[in-house]
PDB file of C-alpha atoms in Angstrom:
ATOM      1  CA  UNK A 301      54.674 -65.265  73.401  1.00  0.00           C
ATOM      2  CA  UNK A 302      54.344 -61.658  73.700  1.00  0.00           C
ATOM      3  CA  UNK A 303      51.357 -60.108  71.973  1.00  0.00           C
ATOM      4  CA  UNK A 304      50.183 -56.833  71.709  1.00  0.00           C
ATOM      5  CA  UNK A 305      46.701 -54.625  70.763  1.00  0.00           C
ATOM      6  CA  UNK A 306      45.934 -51.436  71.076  1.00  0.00           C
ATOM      7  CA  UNK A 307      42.563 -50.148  71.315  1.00  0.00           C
ATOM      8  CA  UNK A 308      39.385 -48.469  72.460  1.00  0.00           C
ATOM      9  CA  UNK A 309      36.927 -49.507  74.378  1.00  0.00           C
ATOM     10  CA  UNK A 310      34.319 -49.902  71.433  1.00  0.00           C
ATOM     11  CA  UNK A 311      36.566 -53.036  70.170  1.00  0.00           C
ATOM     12  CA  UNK A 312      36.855 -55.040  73.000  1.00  0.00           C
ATOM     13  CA  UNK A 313      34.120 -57.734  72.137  1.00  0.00           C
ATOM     14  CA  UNK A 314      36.328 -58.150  68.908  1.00  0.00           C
ATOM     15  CA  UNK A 315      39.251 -58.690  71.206  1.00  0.00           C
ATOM     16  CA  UNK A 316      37.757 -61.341  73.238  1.00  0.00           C
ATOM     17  CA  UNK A 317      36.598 -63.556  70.153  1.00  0.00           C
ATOM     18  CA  UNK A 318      40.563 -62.851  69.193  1.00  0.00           C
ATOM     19  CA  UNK A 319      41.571 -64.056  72.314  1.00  0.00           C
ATOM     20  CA  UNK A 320      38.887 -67.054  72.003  1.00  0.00           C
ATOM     21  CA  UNK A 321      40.465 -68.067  69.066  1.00  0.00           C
ATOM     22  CA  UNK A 322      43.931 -67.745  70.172  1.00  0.00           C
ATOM     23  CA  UNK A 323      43.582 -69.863  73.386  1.00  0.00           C
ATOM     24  CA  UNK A 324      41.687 -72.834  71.887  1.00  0.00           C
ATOM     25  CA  UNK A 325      44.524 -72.907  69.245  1.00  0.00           C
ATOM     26  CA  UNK A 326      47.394 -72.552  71.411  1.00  0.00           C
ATOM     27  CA  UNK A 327      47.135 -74.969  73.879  1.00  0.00           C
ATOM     28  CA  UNK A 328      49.224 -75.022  76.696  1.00  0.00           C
ATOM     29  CA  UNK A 329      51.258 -71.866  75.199  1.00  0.00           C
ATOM     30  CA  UNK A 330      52.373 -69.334  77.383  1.00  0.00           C
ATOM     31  CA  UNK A 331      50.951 -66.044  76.786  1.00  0.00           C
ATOM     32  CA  UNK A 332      51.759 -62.699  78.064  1.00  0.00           C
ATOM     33  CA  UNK A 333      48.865 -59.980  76.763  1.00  0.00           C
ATOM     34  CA  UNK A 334      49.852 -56.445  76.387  1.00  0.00           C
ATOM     35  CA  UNK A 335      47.240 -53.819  75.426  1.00  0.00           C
ATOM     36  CA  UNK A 336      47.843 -50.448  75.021  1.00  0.00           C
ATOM     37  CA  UNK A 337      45.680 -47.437  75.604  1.00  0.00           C
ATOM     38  CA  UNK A 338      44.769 -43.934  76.149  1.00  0.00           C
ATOM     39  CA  UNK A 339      43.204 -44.116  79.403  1.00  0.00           C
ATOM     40  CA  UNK A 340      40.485 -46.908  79.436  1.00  0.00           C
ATOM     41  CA  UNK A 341      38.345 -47.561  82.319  1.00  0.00           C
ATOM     42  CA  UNK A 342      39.536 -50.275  84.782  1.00  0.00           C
ATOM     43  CA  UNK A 343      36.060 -51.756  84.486  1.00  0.00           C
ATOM     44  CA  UNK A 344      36.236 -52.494  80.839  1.00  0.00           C
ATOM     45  CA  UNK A 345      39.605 -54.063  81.228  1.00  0.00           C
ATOM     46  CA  UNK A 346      38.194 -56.195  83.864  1.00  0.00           C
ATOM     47  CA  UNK A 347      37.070 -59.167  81.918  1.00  0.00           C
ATOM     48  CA  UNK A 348      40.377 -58.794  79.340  1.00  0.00           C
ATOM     49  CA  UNK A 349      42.171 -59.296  82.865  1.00  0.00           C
ATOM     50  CA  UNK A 350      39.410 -62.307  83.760  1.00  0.00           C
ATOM     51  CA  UNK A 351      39.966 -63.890  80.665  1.00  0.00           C
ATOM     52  CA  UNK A 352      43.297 -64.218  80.246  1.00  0.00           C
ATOM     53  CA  UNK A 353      43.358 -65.207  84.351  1.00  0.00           C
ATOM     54  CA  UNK A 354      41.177 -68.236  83.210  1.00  0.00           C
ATOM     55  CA  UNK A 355      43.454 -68.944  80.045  1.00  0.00           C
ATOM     56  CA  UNK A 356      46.663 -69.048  82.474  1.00  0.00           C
ATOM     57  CA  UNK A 357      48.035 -65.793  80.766  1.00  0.00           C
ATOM     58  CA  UNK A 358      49.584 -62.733  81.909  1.00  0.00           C
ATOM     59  CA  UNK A 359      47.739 -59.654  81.128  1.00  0.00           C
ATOM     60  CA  UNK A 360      49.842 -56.169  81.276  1.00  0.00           C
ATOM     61  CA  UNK A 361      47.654 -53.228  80.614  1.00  0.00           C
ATOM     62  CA  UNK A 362      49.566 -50.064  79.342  1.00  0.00           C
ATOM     63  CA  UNK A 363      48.220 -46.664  79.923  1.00  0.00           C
ATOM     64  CA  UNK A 364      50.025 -44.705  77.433  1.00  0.00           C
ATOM     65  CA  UNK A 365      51.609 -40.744  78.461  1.00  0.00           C
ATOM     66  CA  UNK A 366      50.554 -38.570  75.472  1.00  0.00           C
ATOM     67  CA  UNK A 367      53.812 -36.679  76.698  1.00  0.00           C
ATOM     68  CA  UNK A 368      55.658 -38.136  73.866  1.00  0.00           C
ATOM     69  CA  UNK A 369      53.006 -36.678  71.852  1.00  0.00           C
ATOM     70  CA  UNK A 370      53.425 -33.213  72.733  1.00  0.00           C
ATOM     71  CA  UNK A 371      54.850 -32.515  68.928  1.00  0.00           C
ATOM     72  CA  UNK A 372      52.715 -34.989  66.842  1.00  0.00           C
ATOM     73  CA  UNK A 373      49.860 -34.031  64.270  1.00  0.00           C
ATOM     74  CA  UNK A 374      46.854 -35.458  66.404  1.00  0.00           C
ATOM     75  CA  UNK A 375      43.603 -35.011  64.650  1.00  0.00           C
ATOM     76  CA  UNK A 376      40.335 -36.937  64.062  1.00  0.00           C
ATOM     77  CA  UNK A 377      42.166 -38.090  61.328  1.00  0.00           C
ATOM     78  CA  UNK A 378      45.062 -38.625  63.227  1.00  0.00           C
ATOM     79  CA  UNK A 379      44.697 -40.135  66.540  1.00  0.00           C
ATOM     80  CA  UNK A 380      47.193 -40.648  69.082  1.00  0.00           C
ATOM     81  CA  UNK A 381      46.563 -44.362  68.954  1.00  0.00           C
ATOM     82  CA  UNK A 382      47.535 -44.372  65.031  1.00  0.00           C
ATOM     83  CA  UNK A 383      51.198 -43.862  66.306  1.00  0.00           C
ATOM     84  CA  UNK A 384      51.083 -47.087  69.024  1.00  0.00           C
ATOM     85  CA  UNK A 385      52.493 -49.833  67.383  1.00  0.00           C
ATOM     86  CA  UNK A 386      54.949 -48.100  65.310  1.00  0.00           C
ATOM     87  CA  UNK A 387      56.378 -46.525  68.510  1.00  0.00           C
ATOM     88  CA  UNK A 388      55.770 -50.340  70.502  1.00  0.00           C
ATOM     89  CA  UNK A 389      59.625 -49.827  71.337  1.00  0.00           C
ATOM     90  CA  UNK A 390      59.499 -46.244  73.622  1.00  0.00           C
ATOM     91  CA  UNK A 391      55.674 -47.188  74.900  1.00  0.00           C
ATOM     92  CA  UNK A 392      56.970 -50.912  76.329  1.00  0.00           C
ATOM     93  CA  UNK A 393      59.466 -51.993  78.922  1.00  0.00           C
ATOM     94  CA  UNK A 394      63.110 -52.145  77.845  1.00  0.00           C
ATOM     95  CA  UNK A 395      63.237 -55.591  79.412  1.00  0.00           C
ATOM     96  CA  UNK A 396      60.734 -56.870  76.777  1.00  0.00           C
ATOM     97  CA  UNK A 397      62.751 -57.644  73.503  1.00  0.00           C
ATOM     98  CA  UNK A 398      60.383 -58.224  70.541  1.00  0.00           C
ATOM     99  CA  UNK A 399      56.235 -57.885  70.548  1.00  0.00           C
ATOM    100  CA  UNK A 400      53.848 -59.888  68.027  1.00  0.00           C
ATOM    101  CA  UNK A 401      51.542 -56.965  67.708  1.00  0.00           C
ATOM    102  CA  UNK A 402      47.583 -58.337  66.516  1.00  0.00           C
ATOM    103  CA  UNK A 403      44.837 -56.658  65.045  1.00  0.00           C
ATOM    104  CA  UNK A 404      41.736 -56.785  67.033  1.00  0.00           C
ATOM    105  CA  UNK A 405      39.568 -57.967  63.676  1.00  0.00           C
ATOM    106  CA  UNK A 406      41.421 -61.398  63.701  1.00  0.00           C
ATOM    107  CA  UNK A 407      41.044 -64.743  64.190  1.00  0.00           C
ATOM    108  CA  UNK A 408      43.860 -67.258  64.777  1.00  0.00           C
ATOM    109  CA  UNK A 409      42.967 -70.738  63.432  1.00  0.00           C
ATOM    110  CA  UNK A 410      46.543 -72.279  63.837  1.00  0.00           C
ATOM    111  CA  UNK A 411      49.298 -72.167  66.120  1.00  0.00           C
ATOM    112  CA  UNK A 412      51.280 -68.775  66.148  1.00  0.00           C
ATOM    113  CA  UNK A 413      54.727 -70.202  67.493  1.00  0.00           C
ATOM    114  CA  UNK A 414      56.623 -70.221  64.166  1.00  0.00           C
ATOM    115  CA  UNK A 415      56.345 -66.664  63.877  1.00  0.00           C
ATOM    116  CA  UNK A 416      56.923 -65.794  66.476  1.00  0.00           C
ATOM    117  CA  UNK A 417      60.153 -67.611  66.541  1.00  0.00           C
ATOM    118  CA  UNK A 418      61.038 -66.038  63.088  1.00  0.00           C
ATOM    119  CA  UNK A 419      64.646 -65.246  62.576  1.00  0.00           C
ATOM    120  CA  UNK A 420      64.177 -60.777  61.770  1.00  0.00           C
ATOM    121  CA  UNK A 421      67.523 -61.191  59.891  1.00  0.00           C
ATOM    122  CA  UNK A 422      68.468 -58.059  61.096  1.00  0.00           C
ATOM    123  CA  UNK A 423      65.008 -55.708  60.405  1.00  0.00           C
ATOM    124  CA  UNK A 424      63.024 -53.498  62.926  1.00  0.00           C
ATOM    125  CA  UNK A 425      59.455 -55.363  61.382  1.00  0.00           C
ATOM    126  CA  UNK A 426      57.937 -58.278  59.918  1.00  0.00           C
ATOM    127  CA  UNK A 427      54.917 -57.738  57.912  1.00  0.00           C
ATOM    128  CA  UNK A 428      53.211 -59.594  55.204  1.00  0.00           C
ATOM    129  CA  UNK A 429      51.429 -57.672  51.527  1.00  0.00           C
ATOM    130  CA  UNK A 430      48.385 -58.346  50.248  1.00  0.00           C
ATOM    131  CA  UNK A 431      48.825 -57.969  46.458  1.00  0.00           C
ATOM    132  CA  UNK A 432      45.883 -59.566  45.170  1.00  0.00           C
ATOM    133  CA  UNK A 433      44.993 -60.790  41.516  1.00  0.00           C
ATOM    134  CA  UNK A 434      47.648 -58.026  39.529  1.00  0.00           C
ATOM    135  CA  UNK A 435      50.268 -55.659  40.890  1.00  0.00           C
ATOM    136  CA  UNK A 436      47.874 -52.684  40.562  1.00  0.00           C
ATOM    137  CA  UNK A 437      48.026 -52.246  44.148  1.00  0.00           C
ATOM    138  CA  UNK A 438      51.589 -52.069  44.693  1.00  0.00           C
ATOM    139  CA  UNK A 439      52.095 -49.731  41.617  1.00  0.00           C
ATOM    140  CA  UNK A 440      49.324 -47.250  43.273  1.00  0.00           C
ATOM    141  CA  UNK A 441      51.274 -47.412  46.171  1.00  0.00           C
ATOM    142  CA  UNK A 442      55.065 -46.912  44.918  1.00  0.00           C
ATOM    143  CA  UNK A 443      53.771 -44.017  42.977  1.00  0.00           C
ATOM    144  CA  UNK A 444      52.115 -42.177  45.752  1.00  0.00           C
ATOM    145  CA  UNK A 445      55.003 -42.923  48.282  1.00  0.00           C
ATOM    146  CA  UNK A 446      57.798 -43.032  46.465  1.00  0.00           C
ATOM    147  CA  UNK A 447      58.891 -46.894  47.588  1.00  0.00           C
ATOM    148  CA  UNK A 448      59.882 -49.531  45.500  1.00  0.00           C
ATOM    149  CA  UNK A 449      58.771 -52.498  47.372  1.00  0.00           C
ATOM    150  CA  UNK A 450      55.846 -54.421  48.747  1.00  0.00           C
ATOM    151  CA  UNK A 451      53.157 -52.342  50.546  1.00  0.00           C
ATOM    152  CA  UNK A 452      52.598 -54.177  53.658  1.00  0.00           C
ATOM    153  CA  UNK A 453      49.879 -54.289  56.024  1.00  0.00           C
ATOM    154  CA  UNK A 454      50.307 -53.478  59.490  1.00  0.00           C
ATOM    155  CA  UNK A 455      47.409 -55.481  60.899  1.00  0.00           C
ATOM    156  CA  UNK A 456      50.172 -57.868  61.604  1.00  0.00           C
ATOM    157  CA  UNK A 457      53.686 -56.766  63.195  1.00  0.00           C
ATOM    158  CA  UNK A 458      56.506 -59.007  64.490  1.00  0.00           C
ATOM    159  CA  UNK A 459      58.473 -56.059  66.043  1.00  0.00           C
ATOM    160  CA  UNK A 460      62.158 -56.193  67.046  1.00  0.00           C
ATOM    161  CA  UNK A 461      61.966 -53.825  70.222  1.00  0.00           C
ATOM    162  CA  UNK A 462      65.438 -53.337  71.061  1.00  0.00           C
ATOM    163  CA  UNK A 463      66.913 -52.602  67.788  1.00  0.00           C
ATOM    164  CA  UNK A 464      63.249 -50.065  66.994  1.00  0.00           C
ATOM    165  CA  UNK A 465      64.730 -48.304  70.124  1.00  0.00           C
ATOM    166  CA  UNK A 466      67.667 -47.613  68.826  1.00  0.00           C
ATOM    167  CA  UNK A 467      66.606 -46.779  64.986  1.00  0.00           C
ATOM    168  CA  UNK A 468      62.521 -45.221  65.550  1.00  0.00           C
ATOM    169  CA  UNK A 469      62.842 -41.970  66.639  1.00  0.00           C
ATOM    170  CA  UNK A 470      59.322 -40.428  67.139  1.00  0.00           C
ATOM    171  CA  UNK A 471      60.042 -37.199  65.910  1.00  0.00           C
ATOM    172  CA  UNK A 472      61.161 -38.470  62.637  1.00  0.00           C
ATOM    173  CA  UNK A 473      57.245 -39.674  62.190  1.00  0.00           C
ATOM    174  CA  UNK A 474      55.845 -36.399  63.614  1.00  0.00           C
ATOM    175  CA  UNK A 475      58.002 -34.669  61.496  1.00  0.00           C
ATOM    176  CA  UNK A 476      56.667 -36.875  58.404  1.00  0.00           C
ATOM    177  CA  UNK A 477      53.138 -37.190  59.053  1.00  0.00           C
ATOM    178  CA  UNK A 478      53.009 -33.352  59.517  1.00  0.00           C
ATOM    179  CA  UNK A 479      54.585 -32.770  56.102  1.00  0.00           C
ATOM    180  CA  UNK A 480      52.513 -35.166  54.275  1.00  0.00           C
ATOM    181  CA  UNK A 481      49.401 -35.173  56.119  1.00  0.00           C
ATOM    182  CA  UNK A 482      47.788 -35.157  52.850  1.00  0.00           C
ATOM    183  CA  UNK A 483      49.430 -37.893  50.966  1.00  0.00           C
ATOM    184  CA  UNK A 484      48.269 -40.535  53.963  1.00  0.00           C
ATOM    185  CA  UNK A 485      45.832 -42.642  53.144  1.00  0.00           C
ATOM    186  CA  UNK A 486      46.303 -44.732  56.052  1.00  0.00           C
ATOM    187  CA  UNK A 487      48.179 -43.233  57.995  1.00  0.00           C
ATOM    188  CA  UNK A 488      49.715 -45.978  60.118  1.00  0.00           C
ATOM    189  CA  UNK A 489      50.066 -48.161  57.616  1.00  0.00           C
ATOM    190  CA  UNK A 490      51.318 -45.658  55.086  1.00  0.00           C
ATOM    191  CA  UNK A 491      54.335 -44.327  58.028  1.00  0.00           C
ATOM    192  CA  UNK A 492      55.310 -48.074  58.170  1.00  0.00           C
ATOM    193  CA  UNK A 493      55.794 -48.738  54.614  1.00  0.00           C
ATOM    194  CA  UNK A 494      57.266 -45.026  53.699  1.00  0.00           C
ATOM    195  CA  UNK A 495      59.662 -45.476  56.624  1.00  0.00           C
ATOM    196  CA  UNK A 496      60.256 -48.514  57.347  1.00  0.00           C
ATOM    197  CA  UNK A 497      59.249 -50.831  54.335  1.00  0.00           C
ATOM    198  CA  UNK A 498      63.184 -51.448  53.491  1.00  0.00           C
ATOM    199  CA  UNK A 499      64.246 -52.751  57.414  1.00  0.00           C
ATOM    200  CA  UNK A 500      60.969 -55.066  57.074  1.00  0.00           C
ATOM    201  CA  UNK A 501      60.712 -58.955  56.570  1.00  0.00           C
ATOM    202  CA  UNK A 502      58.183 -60.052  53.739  1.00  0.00           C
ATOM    203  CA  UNK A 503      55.625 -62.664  55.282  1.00  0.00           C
ATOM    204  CA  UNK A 504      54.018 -65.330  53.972  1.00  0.00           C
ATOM    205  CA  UNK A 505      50.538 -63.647  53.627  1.00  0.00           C
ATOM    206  CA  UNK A 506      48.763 -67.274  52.911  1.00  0.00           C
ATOM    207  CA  UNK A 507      50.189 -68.196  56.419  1.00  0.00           C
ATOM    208  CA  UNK A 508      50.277 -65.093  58.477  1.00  0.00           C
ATOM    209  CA  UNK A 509      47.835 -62.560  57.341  1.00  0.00           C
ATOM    210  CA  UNK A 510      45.104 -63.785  54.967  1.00  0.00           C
ATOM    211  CA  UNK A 511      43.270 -61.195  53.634  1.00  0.00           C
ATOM    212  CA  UNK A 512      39.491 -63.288  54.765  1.00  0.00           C
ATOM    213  CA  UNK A 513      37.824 -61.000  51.541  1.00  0.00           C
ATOM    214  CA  UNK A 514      39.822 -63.084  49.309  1.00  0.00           C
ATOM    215  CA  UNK A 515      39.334 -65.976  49.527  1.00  0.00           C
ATOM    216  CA  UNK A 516      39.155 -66.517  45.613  1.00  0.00           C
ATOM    217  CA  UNK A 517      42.005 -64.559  44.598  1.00  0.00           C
ATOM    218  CA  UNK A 518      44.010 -66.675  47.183  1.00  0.00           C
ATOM    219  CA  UNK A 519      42.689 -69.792  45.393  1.00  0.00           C
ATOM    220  CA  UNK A 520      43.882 -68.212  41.775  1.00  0.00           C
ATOM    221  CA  UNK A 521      47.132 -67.280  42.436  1.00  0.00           C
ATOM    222  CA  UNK A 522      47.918 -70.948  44.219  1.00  0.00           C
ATOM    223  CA  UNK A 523      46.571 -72.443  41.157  1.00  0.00           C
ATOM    224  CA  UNK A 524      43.815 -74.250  42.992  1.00  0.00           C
ATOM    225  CA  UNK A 525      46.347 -75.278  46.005  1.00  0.00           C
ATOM    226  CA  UNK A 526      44.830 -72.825  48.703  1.00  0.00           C
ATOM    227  CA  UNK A 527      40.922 -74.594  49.098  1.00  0.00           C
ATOM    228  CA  UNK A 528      39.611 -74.091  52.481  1.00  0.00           C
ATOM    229  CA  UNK A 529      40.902 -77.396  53.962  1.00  0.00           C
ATOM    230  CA  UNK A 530      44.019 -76.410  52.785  1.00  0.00           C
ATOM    231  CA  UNK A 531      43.479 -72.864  54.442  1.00  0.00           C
ATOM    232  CA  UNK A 532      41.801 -74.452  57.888  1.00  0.00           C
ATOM    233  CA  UNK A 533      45.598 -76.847  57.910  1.00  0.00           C
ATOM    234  CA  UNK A 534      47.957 -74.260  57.078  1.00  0.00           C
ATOM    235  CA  UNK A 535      46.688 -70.581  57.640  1.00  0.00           C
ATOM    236  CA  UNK A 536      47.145 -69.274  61.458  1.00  0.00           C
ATOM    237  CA  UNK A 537      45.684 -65.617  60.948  1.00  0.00           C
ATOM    238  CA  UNK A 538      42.627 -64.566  59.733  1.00  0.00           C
ATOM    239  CA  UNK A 539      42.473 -60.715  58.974  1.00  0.00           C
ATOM    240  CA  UNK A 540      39.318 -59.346  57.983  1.00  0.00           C
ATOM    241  CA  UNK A 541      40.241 -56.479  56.416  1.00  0.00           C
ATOM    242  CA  UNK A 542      38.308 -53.393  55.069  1.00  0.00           C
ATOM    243  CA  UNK A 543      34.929 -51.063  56.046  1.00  0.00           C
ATOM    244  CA  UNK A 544      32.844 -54.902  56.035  1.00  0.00           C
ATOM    245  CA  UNK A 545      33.150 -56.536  59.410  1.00  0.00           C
ATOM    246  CA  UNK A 546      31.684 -60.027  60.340  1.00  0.00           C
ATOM    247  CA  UNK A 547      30.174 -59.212  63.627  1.00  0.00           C
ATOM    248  CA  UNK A 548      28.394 -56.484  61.641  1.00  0.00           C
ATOM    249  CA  UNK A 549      24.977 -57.240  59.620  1.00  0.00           C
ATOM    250  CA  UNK A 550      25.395 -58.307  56.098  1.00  0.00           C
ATOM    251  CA  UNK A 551      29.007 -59.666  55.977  1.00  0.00           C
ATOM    252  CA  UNK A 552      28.608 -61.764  53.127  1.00  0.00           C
ATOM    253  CA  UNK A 553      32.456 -63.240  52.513  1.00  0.00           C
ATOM    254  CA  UNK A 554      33.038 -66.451  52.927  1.00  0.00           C
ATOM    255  CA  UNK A 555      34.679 -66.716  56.628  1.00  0.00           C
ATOM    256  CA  UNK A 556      32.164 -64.548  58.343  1.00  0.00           C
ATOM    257  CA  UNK A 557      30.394 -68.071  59.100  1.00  0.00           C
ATOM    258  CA  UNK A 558      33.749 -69.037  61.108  1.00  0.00           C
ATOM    259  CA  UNK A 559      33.905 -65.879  62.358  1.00  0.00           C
ATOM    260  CA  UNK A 560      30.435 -66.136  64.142  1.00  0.00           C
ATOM    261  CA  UNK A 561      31.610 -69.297  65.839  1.00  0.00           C
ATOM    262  CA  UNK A 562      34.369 -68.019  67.492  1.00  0.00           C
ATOM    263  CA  UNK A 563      31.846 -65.142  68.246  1.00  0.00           C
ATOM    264  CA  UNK A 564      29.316 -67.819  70.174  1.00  0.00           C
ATOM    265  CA  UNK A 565      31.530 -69.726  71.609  1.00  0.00           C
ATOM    266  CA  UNK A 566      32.885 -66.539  73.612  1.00  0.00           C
ATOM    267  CA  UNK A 567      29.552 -65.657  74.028  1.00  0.00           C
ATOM    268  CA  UNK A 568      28.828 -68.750  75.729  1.00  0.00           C
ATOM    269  CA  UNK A 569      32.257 -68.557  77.677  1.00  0.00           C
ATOM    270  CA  UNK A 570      30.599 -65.212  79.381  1.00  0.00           C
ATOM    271  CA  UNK A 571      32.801 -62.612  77.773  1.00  0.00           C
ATOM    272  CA  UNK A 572      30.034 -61.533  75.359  1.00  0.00           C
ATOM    273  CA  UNK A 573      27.093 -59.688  76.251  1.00  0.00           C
ATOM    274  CA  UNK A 574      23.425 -61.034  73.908  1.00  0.00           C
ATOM    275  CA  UNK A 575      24.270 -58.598  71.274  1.00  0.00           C
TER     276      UNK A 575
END
């Protein structure tokens, strides 16, 4: 499998509980870790590159060139890294042919193979929506940009590189973000679903990208089907979405517990320092 990150230095303890998670629930699967950045010190990418040494894994650091950045709208509010995964196809090697690209605020409870084996039927993404309780969401969301489908989260890509290289052309998204720089609300996530929201796949969110906040609107809308065992069988990603973090005091949702054990057990692996 092919999976990608990208970035800073200030979230790479969240990456190694990721990568805790990933390894003790993919055994034996063949992992190739790509991480993308805007020039990180070789230091701090030293124990990614330790780690994924002592998993058996291949770990492929990418410096990116802002050079294909010389015409984007970069701001605080705009960061070159916001543009990363969408433009996964120009940044990586044209001999790699699709990415799974992971938040770093995740935790992977079940085995990722089935999708990453999923057919694309022919589209550049595969994302899954959180709609919640009501379709408030997705109204809010067709209004403001003008789409008529499912707003999808972009915490969680299965990207089809070579046909992205042929159809994502970066100027098209400078060109957008520049005109609209106002209307973004966030921003990557907005240029995905404006853009690209008709050549994505739907996902299973329940499966691939469980909102962790949730946990009781998940349980409503299954009518009582989605419990926690039923979530610790079935659900591979954990996304904990939003300003409320687990590793952060006074994360009071219901997975933060599960969270911190990934968390301790990295800890205890070496790739955490006391904090």
């Amino acid at each position: 499998m092919e999976i990608l990150v990208t970035l800073d230095e200030h979230y790479l303890p969240q990456l190694q509980v990721l990568l805790t998670s990933l390894s003790l629930n993919s055994p034996g699967e063949a992992v190739r870790l790509w991480l993308m950045h805007r020039g990180m010190p070789d230091a701090a990418l030293e124990a990614v590159r330790r780690r994924c040494a002592q998993c058996g894994w291949q770990f492929e650091p990418v410096e990116v060139d802002g050079g294909i950045f010389a015409h984007a709208p970069v701001t605080r509010q705009y960061p070159q890294e916001m543009y990363y995964r969408l433009l996964a196809p120009h940044l990586l090697p044209e001999t790699l042919g699709r990415v799974l690209y992971l938040d770093p605020d995740i935790l992977v409870i079940n085995s990722l193979r089935p999708l990453w084996e999923t057919d694309l039927e022919g589209n550049l993404f595969a994302a899954a929506s959180h709609t919640g309780k009501t379709e408030l969401m997705n109204n809010i969301n067709h209004a403001r940009l003008g789409t008529d489908h499912d707003y999808f989260n972009s915490g969680v890509l299965l990207i089809d590189l070579d046909a992205g290289r042929r159809e994502i052309d970066p100027e098209v998204i400078f060109r957008y973000t520049a005109a609209h720089a106002y209307e973004l609300l966030l921003p990557d996530q907005d240029l995905l679903n404006v853009l690209y929201g008709t050549r994505t796949l739907p996902l299973d969110d329940f499966r691939w990208n469980y909102d962790a906040r949730n946990y009781n609107s998940y349980l409503l809308r299954s009518s009582g089907v989605c419990d926690l065992d039923w979530v610790m069988e079935h659900t591979a990603i954990l996304h904990f979405c939003g300003k409320a973090k687990p590793w952060k005091k006074g994360y009071h949702h219901r997975f933060g517990v599960l969270y911190k054990h990934y968390q301790n057990l990295t800890r205890r692996a070496g790739f955490l320092g006391g904090d």
